[in-house]
PDB file of C-alpha atoms in Angstrom:
ATOM      1  CA  MET K   1      -8.780 -11.789 -24.986  1.00 64.00           C
ATOM      2  CA  CYS K   2     -11.831  -9.867 -23.854  1.00 86.00           C
ATOM      3  CA  TYR K   3     -13.545 -11.504 -20.877  1.00 96.00           C
ATOM      4  CA  HIS K   4     -14.369  -8.538 -18.643  1.00 97.00           C
ATOM      5  CA  VAL K   5     -16.589  -5.531 -19.384  1.00 97.00           C
ATOM      6  CA  LYS K   6     -18.260  -2.646 -17.603  1.00 97.00           C
ATOM      7  CA  VAL K   7     -21.882  -1.719 -18.292  1.00 97.00           C
ATOM      8  CA  ASN K   8     -22.881   0.693 -15.543  1.00 95.00           C
ATOM      9  CA  LYS K   9     -25.666   2.507 -17.380  1.00 96.00           C
ATOM     10  CA  THR K  10     -29.292   1.659 -16.656  1.00 94.00           C
ATOM     11  CA  LYS K  11     -31.653   0.420 -19.353  1.00 94.00           C
ATOM     12  CA  LYS K  12     -33.072   3.932 -19.658  1.00 94.00           C
ATOM     13  CA  GLU K  13     -29.598   5.481 -19.987  1.00 96.00           C
ATOM     14  CA  LEU K  14     -28.649   2.916 -22.643  1.00 96.00           C
ATOM     15  CA  GLU K  15     -31.854   3.667 -24.554  1.00 95.00           C
ATOM     16  CA  ASN K  16     -31.232   7.424 -24.320  1.00 96.00           C
ATOM     17  CA  ASN K  17     -27.572   7.155 -25.374  1.00 95.00           C
ATOM     18  CA  THR K  18     -28.244   4.870 -28.349  1.00 94.00           C
ATOM     19  CA  ARG K  19     -31.744   6.150 -29.207  1.00 94.00           C
ATOM     20  CA  ILE K  20     -32.719   2.483 -29.471  1.00 95.00           C
ATOM     21  CA  PRO K  21     -35.336   0.866 -27.196  1.00 94.00           C
ATOM     22  CA  PHE K  22     -34.960  -2.434 -25.373  1.00 93.00           C
ATOM     23  CA  LEU K  23     -36.722  -5.286 -27.162  1.00 86.00           C
ATOM     24  CA  SER K  24     -38.857  -6.299 -24.214  1.00 75.00           C
ATOM     25  CA  ASN K  25     -39.179  -5.969 -20.484  1.00 79.00           C
ATOM     26  CA  GLN K  26     -35.984  -7.937 -19.913  1.00 83.00           C
ATOM     27  CA  LYS K  27     -34.490  -7.073 -16.543  1.00 88.00           C
ATOM     28  CA  PHE K  28     -30.969  -5.634 -16.617  1.00 92.00           C
ATOM     29  CA  GLU K  29     -28.882  -4.561 -13.640  1.00 94.00           C
ATOM     30  CA  PRO K  30     -25.862  -2.384 -14.491  1.00 96.00           C
ATOM     31  CA  LYS K  31     -22.511  -3.337 -12.937  1.00 97.00           C
ATOM     32  CA  GLU K  32     -18.972  -2.030 -12.805  1.00 96.00           C
ATOM     33  CA  HIS K  33     -17.563  -5.440 -13.734  1.00 97.00           C
ATOM     34  CA  PHE K  34     -19.143  -8.301 -15.672  1.00 98.00           C
ATOM     35  CA  ASN K  35     -17.009 -11.449 -15.920  1.00 98.00           C
ATOM     36  CA  GLY K  36     -17.609 -13.434 -19.121  1.00 97.00           C
ATOM     37  CA  PHE K  37     -16.951 -16.713 -17.311  1.00 97.00           C
ATOM     38  CA  ALA K  38     -20.119 -16.078 -15.253  1.00 97.00           C
ATOM     39  CA  HIS K  39     -22.035 -15.990 -18.591  1.00 98.00           C
ATOM     40  CA  PRO K  40     -24.019 -12.811 -17.892  1.00 98.00           C
ATOM     41  CA  TYR K  41     -26.832 -11.482 -20.065  1.00 97.00           C
ATOM     42  CA  LEU K  42     -25.648  -8.236 -21.656  1.00 98.00           C
ATOM     43  CA  PRO K  43     -27.069  -5.584 -24.035  1.00 98.00           C
ATOM     44  CA  ILE K  44     -26.710  -6.460 -27.724  1.00 98.00           C
ATOM     45  CA  ILE K  45     -27.848  -4.775 -30.943  1.00 96.00           C
ATOM     46  CA  LYS K  46     -28.318  -7.318 -33.762  1.00 94.00           C
ATOM     47  CA  THR K  47     -28.072  -6.817 -37.499  1.00 89.00           C
ATOM     48  CA  GLY K  48     -31.382  -5.597 -38.879  1.00 85.00           C
ATOM     49  CA  GLN K  49     -32.931  -5.119 -35.462  1.00 86.00           C
ATOM     50  CA  GLU K  50     -33.699  -1.675 -34.115  1.00 86.00           C
ATOM     51  CA  ALA K  51     -33.797  -2.801 -30.496  1.00 94.00           C
ATOM     52  CA  ILE K  52     -31.447  -3.668 -27.667  1.00 96.00           C
ATOM     53  CA  GLU K  53     -31.744  -7.254 -26.489  1.00 96.00           C
ATOM     54  CA  LEU K  54     -30.088  -9.121 -23.621  1.00 97.00           C
ATOM     55  CA  LEU K  55     -28.095 -12.145 -24.784  1.00 97.00           C
ATOM     56  CA  GLN K  56     -25.913 -14.524 -22.794  1.00 97.00           C
ATOM     57  CA  TRP K  57     -22.140 -14.260 -23.166  1.00 98.00           C
ATOM     58  CA  GLY K  58     -20.674 -17.493 -24.537  1.00 97.00           C
ATOM     59  CA  LEU K  59     -21.918 -18.517 -27.991  1.00 97.00           C
ATOM     60  CA  LYS K  60     -23.639 -21.885 -28.139  1.00 96.00           C
ATOM     61  CA  PRO K  61     -23.879 -23.294 -31.689  1.00 94.00           C
ATOM     62  CA  SER K  62     -27.210 -24.854 -32.682  1.00 92.00           C
ATOM     63  CA  TRP K  63     -25.588 -28.298 -32.942  1.00 92.00           C
ATOM     64  CA  ALA K  64     -24.053 -28.139 -29.441  1.00 92.00           C
ATOM     65  CA  GLN K  65     -24.973 -30.710 -26.815  1.00 91.00           C
ATOM     66  CA  GLU K  66     -26.272 -29.655 -23.404  1.00 88.00           C
ATOM     67  CA  ASP K  67     -22.802 -29.989 -21.838  1.00 90.00           C
ATOM     68  CA  PHE K  68     -21.086 -27.760 -24.461  1.00 93.00           C
ATOM     69  CA  ASP K  69     -18.471 -25.565 -22.735  1.00 93.00           C
ATOM     70  CA  THR K  70     -19.290 -21.956 -23.665  1.00 94.00           C
ATOM     71  CA  ASN K  71     -16.155 -20.767 -21.845  1.00 95.00           C
ATOM     72  CA  ASN K  72     -14.403 -21.641 -25.122  1.00 95.00           C
ATOM     73  CA  THR K  73     -16.690 -19.372 -27.156  1.00 95.00           C
ATOM     74  CA  LEU K  74     -16.628 -16.161 -25.111  1.00 97.00           C
ATOM     75  CA  ASN K  75     -14.367 -14.731 -27.845  1.00 97.00           C
ATOM     76  CA  ALA K  76     -14.030 -15.473 -31.551  1.00 95.00           C
ATOM     77  CA  ARG K  77     -10.788 -14.767 -33.407  1.00 93.00           C
ATOM     78  CA  VAL K  78     -11.561 -12.810 -36.563  1.00 89.00           C
ATOM     79  CA  GLU K  79      -8.818 -14.710 -38.393  1.00 88.00           C
ATOM     80  CA  THR K  80     -10.544 -18.083 -37.956  1.00 90.00           C
ATOM     81  CA  LEU K  81     -14.285 -17.306 -37.977  1.00 87.00           C
ATOM     82  CA  GLU K  82     -14.925 -19.217 -41.209  1.00 84.00           C
ATOM     83  CA  GLU K  83     -12.820 -22.204 -40.161  1.00 88.00           C
ATOM     84  CA  LYS K  84     -13.999 -22.914 -36.613  1.00 92.00           C
ATOM     85  CA  PRO K  85     -17.129 -25.089 -36.453  1.00 91.00           C
ATOM     86  CA  SER K  86     -18.341 -23.183 -33.375  1.00 93.00           C
ATOM     87  CA  PHE K  87     -18.571 -19.902 -35.324  1.00 93.00           C
ATOM     88  CA  ARG K  88     -19.151 -20.963 -38.947  1.00 88.00           C
ATOM     89  CA  GLU K  89     -22.959 -20.957 -38.784  1.00 89.00           C
ATOM     90  CA  SER K  90     -22.963 -17.617 -36.927  1.00 91.00           C
ATOM     91  CA  PHE K  91     -20.636 -16.014 -39.465  1.00 86.00           C
ATOM     92  CA  ASN K  92     -23.350 -13.655 -40.757  1.00 86.00           C
ATOM     93  CA  ASN K  93     -25.211 -13.246 -37.451  1.00 92.00           C
ATOM     94  CA  ARG K  94     -23.553  -9.961 -36.596  1.00 92.00           C
ATOM     95  CA  CYS K  95     -24.220  -7.819 -33.579  1.00 95.00           C
ATOM     96  CA  VAL K  96     -22.498  -5.394 -31.231  1.00 95.00           C
ATOM     97  CA  LEU K  97     -22.129  -5.619 -27.477  1.00 97.00           C
ATOM     98  CA  VAL K  98     -22.918  -2.248 -25.866  1.00 97.00           C
ATOM     99  CA  VAL K  99     -20.495  -1.420 -23.021  1.00 97.00           C
ATOM    100  CA  ASP K 100     -19.038   1.516 -21.143  1.00 95.00           C
ATOM    101  CA  SER K 101     -15.568  -0.020 -21.260  1.00 93.00           C
ATOM    102  CA  PHE K 102     -13.659  -3.274 -21.109  1.00 94.00           C
ATOM    103  CA  TYR K 103     -10.857  -4.504 -18.873  1.00 95.00           C
ATOM    104  CA  GLU K 104      -7.524  -6.070 -19.785  1.00 93.00           C
ATOM    105  CA  TRP K 105      -4.551  -6.989 -17.630  1.00 92.00           C
ATOM    106  CA  ARG K 106      -0.872  -6.346 -18.250  1.00 92.00           C
ATOM    107  CA  HIS K 107       1.450  -8.985 -16.841  1.00 93.00           C
ATOM    108  CA  GLU K 108       4.645  -7.798 -15.186  1.00 92.00           C
ATOM    109  CA  GLY K 109       6.381 -10.779 -13.648  1.00 93.00           C
ATOM    110  CA  ARG K 110       3.945 -12.243 -11.143  1.00 94.00           C
ATOM    111  CA  ASN K 111       1.894  -9.062 -10.978  1.00 94.00           C
ATOM    112  CA  LYS K 112      -1.174  -8.265 -13.045  1.00 93.00           C
ATOM    113  CA  ILE K 113      -2.085  -4.612 -13.606  1.00 93.00           C
ATOM    114  CA  ARG K 114      -5.701  -3.966 -14.552  1.00 93.00           C
ATOM    115  CA  TYR K 115      -6.512  -1.392 -17.228  1.00 91.00           C
ATOM    116  CA  GLU K 116      -9.958  -0.086 -18.021  1.00 91.00           C
ATOM    117  CA  ILE K 117     -10.262   0.856 -21.683  1.00 89.00           C
ATOM    118  CA  GLY K 118     -13.078   3.172 -22.710  1.00 86.00           C
ATOM    119  CA  HIS K 119     -13.996   6.160 -24.816  1.00 78.00           C
ATOM    120  CA  ASP K 120     -14.319   9.020 -22.318  1.00 75.00           C
ATOM    121  CA  ASN K 121     -17.896   8.978 -20.996  1.00 78.00           C
ATOM    122  CA  GLU K 122     -19.272   7.486 -24.199  1.00 87.00           C
ATOM    123  CA  LEU K 123     -20.382   3.966 -24.979  1.00 93.00           C
ATOM    124  CA  LEU K 124     -18.231   1.462 -26.819  1.00 92.00           C
ATOM    125  CA  PHE K 125     -19.652  -1.081 -29.246  1.00 92.00           C
ATOM    126  CA  LEU K 126     -17.767  -4.381 -29.494  1.00 94.00           C
ATOM    127  CA  ALA K 127     -18.135  -6.488 -32.642  1.00 93.00           C
ATOM    128  CA  ALA K 128     -19.793  -9.810 -31.856  1.00 95.00           C
ATOM    129  CA  LEU K 129     -21.565 -12.812 -33.386  1.00 96.00           C
ATOM    130  CA  TYR K 130     -24.755 -14.368 -32.042  1.00 96.00           C
ATOM    131  CA  GLN K 131     -26.603 -17.665 -32.188  1.00 96.00           C
ATOM    132  CA  ASN K 132     -30.073 -17.856 -30.662  1.00 94.00           C
ATOM    133  CA  ASP K 133     -29.748 -16.099 -27.272  1.00 95.00           C
ATOM    134  CA  THR K 134     -25.939 -16.338 -26.963  1.00 97.00           C
ATOM    135  CA  PHE K 135     -23.032 -14.285 -28.317  1.00 98.00           C
ATOM    136  CA  SER K 136     -19.254 -14.163 -28.709  1.00 98.00           C
ATOM    137  CA  VAL K 137     -17.025 -11.047 -28.834  1.00 97.00           C
ATOM    138  CA  VAL K 138     -14.887 -10.849 -31.994  1.00 93.00           C
ATOM    139  CA  THR K 139     -11.196 -10.158 -31.362  1.00 92.00           C
ATOM    140  CA  THR K 140      -8.233  -9.259 -33.535  1.00 88.00           C
ATOM    141  CA  GLU K 141      -4.493  -8.837 -33.142  1.00 88.00           C
ATOM    142  CA  ALA K 142      -3.679  -6.132 -30.595  1.00 86.00           C
ATOM    143  CA  LEU K 143      -2.643  -2.747 -31.998  1.00 81.00           C
ATOM    144  CA  GLY K 144      -0.811   0.230 -30.529  1.00 80.00           C
ATOM    145  CA  VAL K 145      -1.289   0.672 -26.800  1.00 82.00           C
ATOM    146  CA  MET K 146      -3.263  -2.591 -26.615  1.00 84.00           C
ATOM    147  CA  LYS K 147      -0.076  -4.516 -27.486  1.00 84.00           C
ATOM    148  CA  TYR K 148       1.517  -2.973 -24.413  1.00 85.00           C
ATOM    149  CA  ILE K 149      -1.465  -3.664 -22.153  1.00 87.00           C
ATOM    150  CA  HIS K 150      -2.355  -7.156 -23.310  1.00 83.00           C
ATOM    151  CA  ASN K 151       1.261  -8.226 -23.517  1.00 85.00           C
ATOM    152  CA  ARG K 152       0.730 -11.982 -23.168  1.00 86.00           C
ATOM    153  CA  LYS K 153      -1.978 -12.871 -25.670  1.00 88.00           C
ATOM    154  CA  GLN K 154      -1.698  -9.771 -27.886  1.00 89.00           C
ATOM    155  CA  ARG K 155      -5.457  -9.603 -28.628  1.00 91.00           C
ATOM    156  CA  MET K 156      -8.123  -6.907 -28.432  1.00 90.00           C
ATOM    157  CA  PRO K 157     -11.838  -6.699 -29.202  1.00 91.00           C
ATOM    158  CA  ILE K 158     -12.866  -4.995 -32.436  1.00 88.00           C
ATOM    159  CA  ALA K 159     -14.339  -1.824 -30.954  1.00 87.00           C
ATOM    160  CA  PHE K 160     -16.356   1.052 -32.409  1.00 86.00           C
ATOM    161  CA  ASP K 161     -16.851   4.421 -30.752  1.00 83.00           C
ATOM    162  CA  SER K 162     -20.337   5.144 -32.135  1.00 84.00           C
ATOM    163  CA  LEU K 163     -23.328   3.390 -33.662  1.00 86.00           C
ATOM    164  CA  PRO K 164     -22.707   4.948 -37.106  1.00 84.00           C
ATOM    165  CA  SER K 165     -19.186   3.497 -37.098  1.00 81.00           C
ATOM    166  CA  CYS K 166     -20.734   0.010 -36.604  1.00 84.00           C
ATOM    167  CA  GLU K 167     -22.859   0.220 -39.745  1.00 83.00           C
ATOM    168  CA  GLN K 168     -20.514  -1.654 -42.073  1.00 81.00           C
ATOM    169  CA  TRP K 169     -20.039  -4.367 -39.462  1.00 84.00           C
ATOM    170  CA  LEU K 170     -23.768  -4.700 -38.797  1.00 85.00           C
ATOM    171  CA  HIS K 171     -25.123  -4.192 -42.317  1.00 78.00           C
ATOM    172  CA  GLY K 172     -22.208  -4.811 -44.697  1.00 61.00           C
ATOM    173  CA  GLU K 173     -22.947  -7.222 -47.521  1.00 50.00           C
ATOM    174  CA  ASP K 174     -19.314  -8.204 -48.016  1.00 48.00           C
ATOM    175  CA  PHE K 175     -17.760  -9.690 -44.902  1.00 47.00           C
ATOM    176  CA  VAL K 176     -14.143  -8.921 -45.862  1.00 35.00           C
ATOM    177  CA  PRO K 177     -14.133  -5.113 -45.314  1.00 34.00           C
ATOM    178  CA  PHE K 178     -14.776  -5.429 -41.594  1.00 36.00           C
ATOM    179  CA  ILE K 179     -11.215  -6.640 -41.062  1.00 31.00           C
ATOM    180  CA  ASP K 180     -10.132  -3.057 -41.754  1.00 34.00           C
ATOM    181  CA  PHE K 181     -12.082  -1.965 -38.668  1.00 32.00           C
ATOM    182  CA  SER K 182      -9.468  -3.636 -36.502  1.00 40.00           C
ATOM    183  CA  THR K 183      -7.259  -0.611 -37.151  1.00 46.00           C
ATOM    184  CA  GLN K 184      -9.970   1.864 -36.160  1.00 45.00           C
ATOM    185  CA  ARG K 185      -8.922   1.928 -32.506  1.00 44.00           C
ATOM    186  CA  GLU K 186      -5.953   4.282 -32.703  1.00 48.00           C
ATOM    187  CA  ASP K 187      -4.078   5.044 -29.470  1.00 46.00           C
ATOM    188  CA  ASN K 188      -5.482   8.570 -29.235  1.00 44.00           C
ATOM    189  CA  GLN K 189      -9.055   7.246 -29.257  1.00 50.00           C
ATOM    190  CA  ILE K 190      -8.531   4.883 -26.333  1.00 51.00           C
ATOM    191  CA  ARG K 191      -8.794   6.211 -22.828  1.00 53.00           C
ATOM    192  CA  LEU K 192      -7.062   4.273 -20.081  1.00 55.00           C
ATOM    193  CA  PHE K 193      -8.305   4.407 -16.506  1.00 53.00           C
TER     194      PHE K 193
END
């Protein structure tokens, strides 16, 4: 699953790279490693919104009680979005998480080897769903080199290498075609660090 990302560009750099302004004066501090279990606020671009907004990682459905555990909604499996109560109402609330890269670990016996997966020096856009000021990263079955890296859970985020490649995800009227985007991340497009 995808629980660790890198966003080391400043607000200004993110605005320049995407040509999209931040929604407000929200404070954002870039970091080499954001851990989803710390529930950080990260840069998101929502459907129909021409601005970057900071939302908290870990989707909280509108019906959730105060003690709802958002550790269970850091990721959403594309295969079960319509079935899971936690994601059903957010099904059409599409967005992308703007990152430099994400981290996954390969397990070899008792050792864990960290891989950083990015697209050269460019931004990556991870498919996500949002509800109010929270979001969840959408994952799919691991493909190609990601099967090798994420050898235990065999998952990967649905990732796009440019804003134009996100258009169908963000603005598509029919939800079904986005499943094809899971094959967009071919091995030669992924850079391992």
